[in-house]
XYZ file of C-alpha atoms in Angstrom:
464
model
C 80.015 115.005 70.492
C 78.176 116.539 73.393
C 79.373 115.635 76.950
C 77.009 115.746 79.929
C 78.249 116.422 83.377
C 76.335 115.601 86.499
C 77.798 116.262 89.852
C 76.701 113.947 92.733
C 75.470 116.037 95.556
C 77.152 115.602 98.984
C 76.501 117.390 102.277
C 78.577 120.358 103.372
C 79.907 118.294 106.240
C 80.911 115.427 103.941
C 82.505 117.538 101.362
C 85.778 117.833 103.013
C 86.087 114.082 103.500
C 84.614 112.721 100.192
C 85.745 112.965 96.596
C 83.655 114.779 94.076
C 82.080 112.114 91.707
C 81.022 113.284 88.311
C 79.115 111.470 85.460
C 81.012 112.131 82.162
C 79.808 110.448 79.010
C 77.928 107.968 81.045
C 80.932 106.958 83.289
C 81.854 107.866 86.915
C 84.909 110.096 87.218
C 86.605 110.494 90.566
C 88.194 113.889 91.006
C 90.472 112.456 93.540
C 92.596 110.968 90.834
C 93.309 114.264 89.236
C 93.132 117.055 91.801
C 94.558 117.267 95.404
C 92.106 116.938 98.300
C 91.635 119.805 100.694
C 93.719 119.235 103.729
C 93.113 119.933 107.552
C 95.515 122.408 109.172
C 96.484 122.679 112.776
C 96.133 120.183 115.530
C 95.346 116.635 114.478
C 92.370 114.620 115.961
C 92.674 113.340 119.423
C 93.331 109.732 118.300
C 96.347 110.823 116.352
C 99.868 111.476 117.468
C 100.211 114.901 119.347
C 103.131 117.093 119.812
C 104.741 117.102 123.219
C 104.546 120.215 125.215
C 107.406 122.919 125.054
C 110.278 123.006 125.095
C 109.810 120.241 122.530
C 110.357 121.642 119.069
C 107.226 120.006 117.392
C 104.379 121.599 115.552
C 101.508 119.945 113.658
C 101.086 121.306 110.172
C 98.454 119.797 108.046
C 96.903 116.372 107.141
C 94.179 114.448 105.530
C 92.083 111.879 107.365
C 89.257 109.810 106.091
C 87.775 106.372 106.668
C 90.415 104.435 104.573
C 93.779 106.261 104.935
C 95.350 109.332 106.390
C 98.533 111.366 106.760
C 99.588 114.145 108.931
C 102.790 116.329 108.595
C 104.621 117.688 111.670
C 107.680 119.978 111.912
C 110.049 118.333 114.299
C 113.382 120.056 115.134
C 112.780 122.369 112.136
C 112.501 119.245 109.761
C 109.366 117.871 108.084
C 108.043 114.597 109.524
C 105.124 112.975 107.622
C 103.335 110.134 109.249
C 100.911 107.982 107.247
C 98.390 105.501 108.511
C 96.259 103.075 106.271
C 94.145 100.690 108.113
C 96.465 98.867 110.433
C 99.656 100.132 108.916
C 101.778 103.014 110.133
C 104.586 104.683 107.968
C 107.059 107.225 109.284
C 109.234 109.059 106.840
C 112.422 110.569 108.092
C 113.856 111.836 104.905
C 114.422 115.306 106.073
C 116.687 114.108 108.792
C 114.433 113.714 111.907
C 115.974 111.257 114.285
C 114.211 108.574 116.116
C 116.110 109.726 119.209
C 114.645 113.218 119.101
C 112.689 114.221 122.276
C 110.303 116.274 120.123
C 108.567 113.412 118.317
C 104.806 113.361 118.341
C 103.156 110.310 120.047
C 99.775 108.625 120.447
C 98.024 109.417 123.759
C 97.925 105.667 124.637
C 99.812 102.603 123.515
C 98.568 101.751 119.917
C 99.085 98.371 118.562
C 99.472 97.974 114.743
C 100.216 95.074 112.427
C 102.628 96.992 110.173
C 105.264 99.570 110.872
C 107.267 101.072 107.974
C 110.175 103.396 108.750
C 111.667 105.098 105.580
C 115.047 106.722 105.757
C 115.036 106.827 109.568
C 118.377 106.710 111.343
C 119.476 103.417 112.999
C 118.673 103.671 116.748
C 121.534 102.934 119.184
C 119.063 100.886 121.256
C 116.224 98.775 119.938
C 113.448 99.541 117.411
C 110.933 98.385 120.107
C 112.144 101.010 122.478
C 111.980 103.779 119.822
C 108.467 102.849 118.850
C 107.421 102.731 122.486
C 108.267 106.399 122.844
C 105.705 106.968 120.075
C 103.291 104.759 122.072
C 103.422 102.189 119.018
C 103.939 98.574 119.199
C 104.166 96.428 116.051
C 102.650 92.956 116.131
C 103.480 91.389 112.684
C 105.570 93.224 110.060
C 108.432 95.682 110.322
C 109.837 97.265 107.218
C 113.047 99.297 107.210
C 113.983 101.391 104.061
C 117.498 103.087 104.050
C 118.829 105.351 101.367
C 122.378 105.466 99.881
C 123.775 108.134 102.149
C 123.003 106.072 105.271
C 125.759 103.448 106.055
C 124.572 101.752 109.223
C 125.805 98.406 110.621
C 122.742 96.637 111.896
C 123.287 94.248 114.861
C 121.080 92.212 117.142
C 120.584 95.145 119.619
C 118.206 96.857 117.246
C 115.858 93.941 117.339
C 115.698 93.068 120.978
C 112.072 93.066 122.361
C 110.430 92.534 119.022
C 107.935 89.691 118.325
C 107.259 90.048 114.592
C 106.559 87.562 111.863
C 107.982 89.526 108.820
C 111.060 91.700 108.445
C 111.890 93.682 105.306
C 115.275 95.570 105.024
C 115.817 97.532 101.809
C 118.903 99.557 101.022
C 118.252 101.810 98.176
C 121.545 101.475 96.367
C 123.336 98.863 94.317
C 126.797 100.319 94.752
C 127.477 99.164 98.217
C 125.892 96.730 100.807
C 124.325 97.583 104.209
C 126.143 95.499 106.764
C 124.390 92.927 108.925
C 126.525 91.949 111.824
C 127.065 88.192 112.825
C 124.126 87.177 115.110
C 121.884 90.021 114.105
C 118.826 87.792 113.631
C 119.134 85.994 117.062
C 116.556 88.123 119.009
C 113.845 87.571 116.261
C 112.830 84.192 117.417
C 109.258 84.442 115.986
C 110.392 85.626 112.569
C 109.239 83.291 109.609
C 109.543 85.576 106.663
C 112.584 87.735 105.606
C 113.096 90.020 102.580
C 116.443 91.885 102.346
C 118.064 93.757 99.428
C 121.685 94.995 99.054
C 122.927 93.835 102.436
C 126.017 91.943 103.311
C 124.428 88.695 104.693
C 126.172 86.570 107.414
C 125.273 82.952 108.033
C 121.864 82.424 109.588
C 121.801 81.302 113.258
C 120.999 77.655 113.849
C 117.872 78.304 115.910
C 116.120 80.564 113.368
C 112.376 79.758 112.428
C 112.575 81.157 108.810
C 110.316 79.578 106.272
C 110.325 82.028 103.313
C 113.319 84.188 102.458
C 113.981 86.627 99.679
C 117.460 88.187 99.000
C 118.186 90.678 96.224
C 121.551 92.172 95.316
C 123.083 90.784 98.445
C 126.593 89.482 99.225
C 126.658 86.300 101.181
C 129.492 85.877 103.688
C 129.926 82.135 103.526
C 127.455 79.253 104.203
C 123.731 79.749 104.571
C 123.706 78.500 108.086
C 120.658 77.286 109.883
C 117.708 76.361 107.614
C 115.924 73.504 109.250
C 112.529 75.136 108.603
C 113.257 76.952 105.403
C 110.627 76.159 102.665
C 111.093 78.775 100.002
C 114.271 80.866 99.026
C 114.384 83.542 96.332
C 117.771 84.864 95.359
C 118.312 87.515 92.716
C 121.855 88.857 91.715
C 123.250 87.041 94.767
C 127.062 87.177 95.173
C 129.443 85.650 97.553
C 132.208 87.397 99.285
C 134.460 84.429 98.520
C 133.557 81.422 96.314
C 130.092 79.911 96.659
C 130.382 77.053 99.120
C 129.675 73.604 97.994
C 126.368 71.932 98.962
C 125.053 75.383 99.976
C 121.493 74.311 100.899
C 122.019 70.613 101.415
C 121.214 71.097 105.060
C 117.757 72.408 104.394
C 115.468 69.286 104.550
C 112.096 71.129 104.115
C 113.253 73.413 101.216
C 110.532 73.071 98.462
C 111.047 76.181 96.277
C 114.310 77.570 95.175
C 114.261 80.571 92.716
C 117.543 81.963 91.419
C 117.714 84.881 89.089
C 120.926 86.456 87.631
C 122.945 84.523 90.118
C 125.967 83.690 88.073
C 127.631 80.517 89.487
C 128.962 79.320 86.096
C 130.849 76.016 86.601
C 130.239 76.178 90.427
C 126.333 75.767 89.855
C 126.242 72.089 90.333
C 128.630 71.727 93.246
C 126.818 74.760 95.064
C 123.369 73.143 94.565
C 124.345 69.609 95.250
C 122.398 67.746 97.883
C 119.028 69.209 97.203
C 116.156 66.931 97.786
C 112.366 67.026 97.634
C 112.181 70.382 95.603
C 108.967 71.010 93.966
C 109.830 74.355 92.392
C 113.267 75.213 90.702
C 113.995 78.358 88.862
C 117.472 79.020 87.472
C 116.657 82.223 85.269
C 119.254 84.310 83.579
C 122.007 82.291 85.034
C 124.303 82.388 82.125
C 123.723 78.600 81.484
C 124.359 78.045 77.783
C 125.378 76.085 74.824
C 129.079 77.153 75.242
C 129.086 75.731 78.809
C 128.650 72.244 77.719
C 129.939 70.477 80.773
C 127.446 72.247 83.157
C 124.469 71.878 80.794
C 125.168 68.203 80.169
C 125.407 67.430 83.866
C 122.458 69.705 84.813
C 120.043 66.750 84.461
C 122.203 63.903 85.800
C 123.508 65.707 88.899
C 120.729 68.127 89.743
C 117.356 67.398 88.096
C 117.423 63.644 88.107
C 117.618 63.332 91.829
C 114.548 65.568 92.024
C 112.608 63.784 89.405
C 110.031 62.197 91.720
C 109.118 65.607 93.318
C 109.831 68.477 90.843
C 106.677 70.071 89.590
C 107.800 73.485 88.301
C 111.102 74.128 86.353
C 112.131 77.462 84.931
C 115.374 78.124 82.890
C 114.206 81.546 81.409
C 117.001 83.613 79.671
C 119.671 81.009 79.539
C 121.176 80.422 75.988
C 120.363 76.752 75.935
C 119.952 76.303 72.176
C 118.390 73.099 70.834
C 117.966 70.862 73.980
C 116.424 67.844 72.299
C 118.195 64.490 72.372
C 119.402 62.816 69.246
C 119.786 66.080 67.425
C 123.417 65.685 66.236
C 125.187 67.968 68.654
C 127.002 67.202 71.912
C 125.247 69.401 74.327
C 121.775 68.068 75.316
C 119.374 68.738 78.237
C 117.262 65.632 78.861
C 114.142 66.262 80.872
C 112.926 62.934 82.048
C 110.780 64.443 84.901
C 107.554 62.521 85.378
C 106.041 64.799 88.067
C 106.704 68.070 86.143
C 103.596 70.166 85.616
C 105.025 73.585 84.526
C 108.159 74.159 82.241
C 109.423 77.499 81.138
C 112.174 77.775 78.592
C 111.285 81.404 77.418
C 114.024 83.343 75.822
C 116.408 80.461 75.890
C 117.125 79.810 72.162
C 115.192 76.535 71.831
C 113.907 75.752 68.370
C 111.445 72.959 68.655
C 109.372 70.799 71.039
C 111.398 67.596 71.585
C 110.037 64.256 70.296
C 110.918 62.732 73.641
C 108.771 65.172 75.801
C 105.381 63.264 75.612
C 107.119 60.291 77.176
C 109.448 62.211 79.456
C 106.921 64.871 80.740
C 103.638 63.021 81.027
C 102.162 65.305 83.551
C 103.067 68.682 81.999
C 100.214 71.183 81.775
C 102.053 74.482 81.155
C 104.820 74.980 78.615
C 106.166 78.460 77.972
C 108.463 78.812 74.859
C 107.900 82.580 74.324
C 110.775 84.631 73.001
C 112.065 81.653 70.917
C 111.792 80.970 67.282
C 110.051 77.672 66.898
C 110.282 76.349 63.352
C 107.356 73.985 63.414
C 104.601 73.003 65.910
C 103.385 69.451 65.088
C 99.891 68.134 65.567
C 101.436 65.395 67.833
C 102.661 68.216 70.181
C 99.124 69.513 70.489
C 97.724 66.154 70.917
C 100.158 65.338 73.594
C 99.445 68.463 75.668
C 95.830 68.217 74.740
C 95.367 64.944 76.765
C 94.655 67.098 79.784
C 93.736 70.824 80.298
C 97.023 72.553 79.470
C 98.542 75.705 78.077
C 101.227 76.304 75.374
C 102.683 79.775 75.058
C 104.716 80.621 71.807
C 105.886 83.670 70.097
C 107.506 83.216 66.734
C 106.260 80.102 65.113
C 107.164 79.251 61.390
C 104.488 76.545 60.802
C 101.793 74.388 62.265
C 102.114 71.090 60.605
C 99.402 68.249 60.384
C 99.636 65.129 58.334
C 96.758 64.075 56.215
C 96.244 60.984 58.396
C 95.913 63.292 61.407
C 93.358 65.489 59.655
C 91.358 62.329 58.719
C 91.621 61.116 62.328
C 90.093 64.361 63.493
C 87.251 64.253 61.027
C 86.412 60.651 61.714
C 86.474 61.369 65.517
C 83.682 64.007 65.139
C 86.173 66.783 65.818
C 87.100 65.603 69.237
C 88.398 68.591 71.230
C 91.892 68.690 72.660
C 92.418 70.164 76.144
C 95.191 72.537 75.129
C 95.007 76.384 74.860
C 97.633 77.680 72.463
C 98.838 81.240 72.471
C 100.871 82.373 69.445
C 101.780 86.164 69.662
C 103.591 86.266 66.250
C 102.551 85.483 62.672
C 102.760 82.234 60.929
C 104.751 81.699 57.673
C 101.794 80.323 55.732
C 102.995 78.060 52.927
C 102.156 74.461 51.721
C 103.359 73.082 55.117
C 100.119 74.414 56.830
C 97.696 72.998 54.416
C 96.386 70.168 56.473
C 96.382 72.360 59.638
C 94.268 74.785 57.832
C 91.866 72.048 56.585
C 91.667 70.872 60.137
C 90.885 74.153 61.666
C 88.288 74.852 58.953
C 86.557 71.503 59.534
C 87.036 71.376 63.327
C 87.508 74.963 64.414
C 87.209 73.921 68.170
C 89.489 70.919 68.227
C 92.352 73.114 69.503
C 91.813 76.483 71.167
C 94.135 78.967 69.550
C 93.924 82.349 70.971
C 94.086 84.611 69.329
C 93.483 82.794 66.033
C 96.616 82.389 63.955
C 97.353 84.851 61.151
C 99.683 84.713 58.143
C 102.607 86.927 57.725
C 102.677 89.083 54.664
C 104.460 87.606 51.742
C 107.533 89.530 50.687
């Protein structure tokens, strides 16, 4: 095979700022993805931070600046300090140990306002971040992101956030062995903050006056009650622990809470007391929460104590990764999870050990448009299941399915109805066990191939 190369001509002036584009086998190839760009050495442009005059120990090394993003490296106090800028975002990386209190830091010539400031591995200032950024002639108007690495062990208090008017704060501690400590009252100065994302921190109760609407916590340890949450609308908590036992009615004082997403937050028998008092939720996820068949008391009460009070508002429910087993009613065992939720539109029971679509679901879940049963072995999918979901545009996700079963009467109904199409899209990622049980389903798919949209088309497993 011959390969033709055609280099796109660029002017000498533009060559330093533009990638080389080639045509290889009829396709464009951007050399930027494979080879480093030429860098600019020496003094950065006038609109970039400049080193202060001696005796400051600062020297501009090299950088790259174009129309979309830029970086420049400085040597400050004999340590490397990269500064990145992309659009309206500025990132400062202090990994080599440069201090925000150094008198040798480069700064913009005039006050520069940016939407996002990201500080990676920088030391915790003894005063406020606003004061430290002001020495760089930088002010942040929207997002502040703070990333600490495992050797840093700061205690963050409210003094660090004095003078900031930001909407979003992210604090990431890059270790799961210990937690970064947030002092009581640390959030009080951030009166405009509406979004908070923290990982691996020791989390005190929120102040009563906060304006937080959307909060995400990962790998954190809570020191007691949640605190003020009058405006909270969405909470995501992954691997959350409590310093002491999880408090009862943890979020009952959050009247506007509409979405609660829990992942690997193991409350065991304290789940229902902790989540008691929730109202008006639209989205509830309890994924990988160690709910299971062996915890019969919790599972039996999950509907009556938690889900039933939410029946009028709950639109999305996810119980991924819990060992639920067969949740259908009237199935002969004692543990059942009734799902009488008339407003529910999305249900995910992926990797939960369910074995079938319950006969009661068409009546109990009349609004459902998305059903995820992937990661389970479903013995049989009935035509009535497809007809129920096909009454509206919907999606059914499956992995391992033994059979698709139609009755002769259902096949005849389809043919007499001129192969009326169902509104359901069915995705089966595994192979069917094709035996006599699929006869009428095969006849129906042959006579009316578009009556149910199976993507990809089902295939038969090899006979052993």
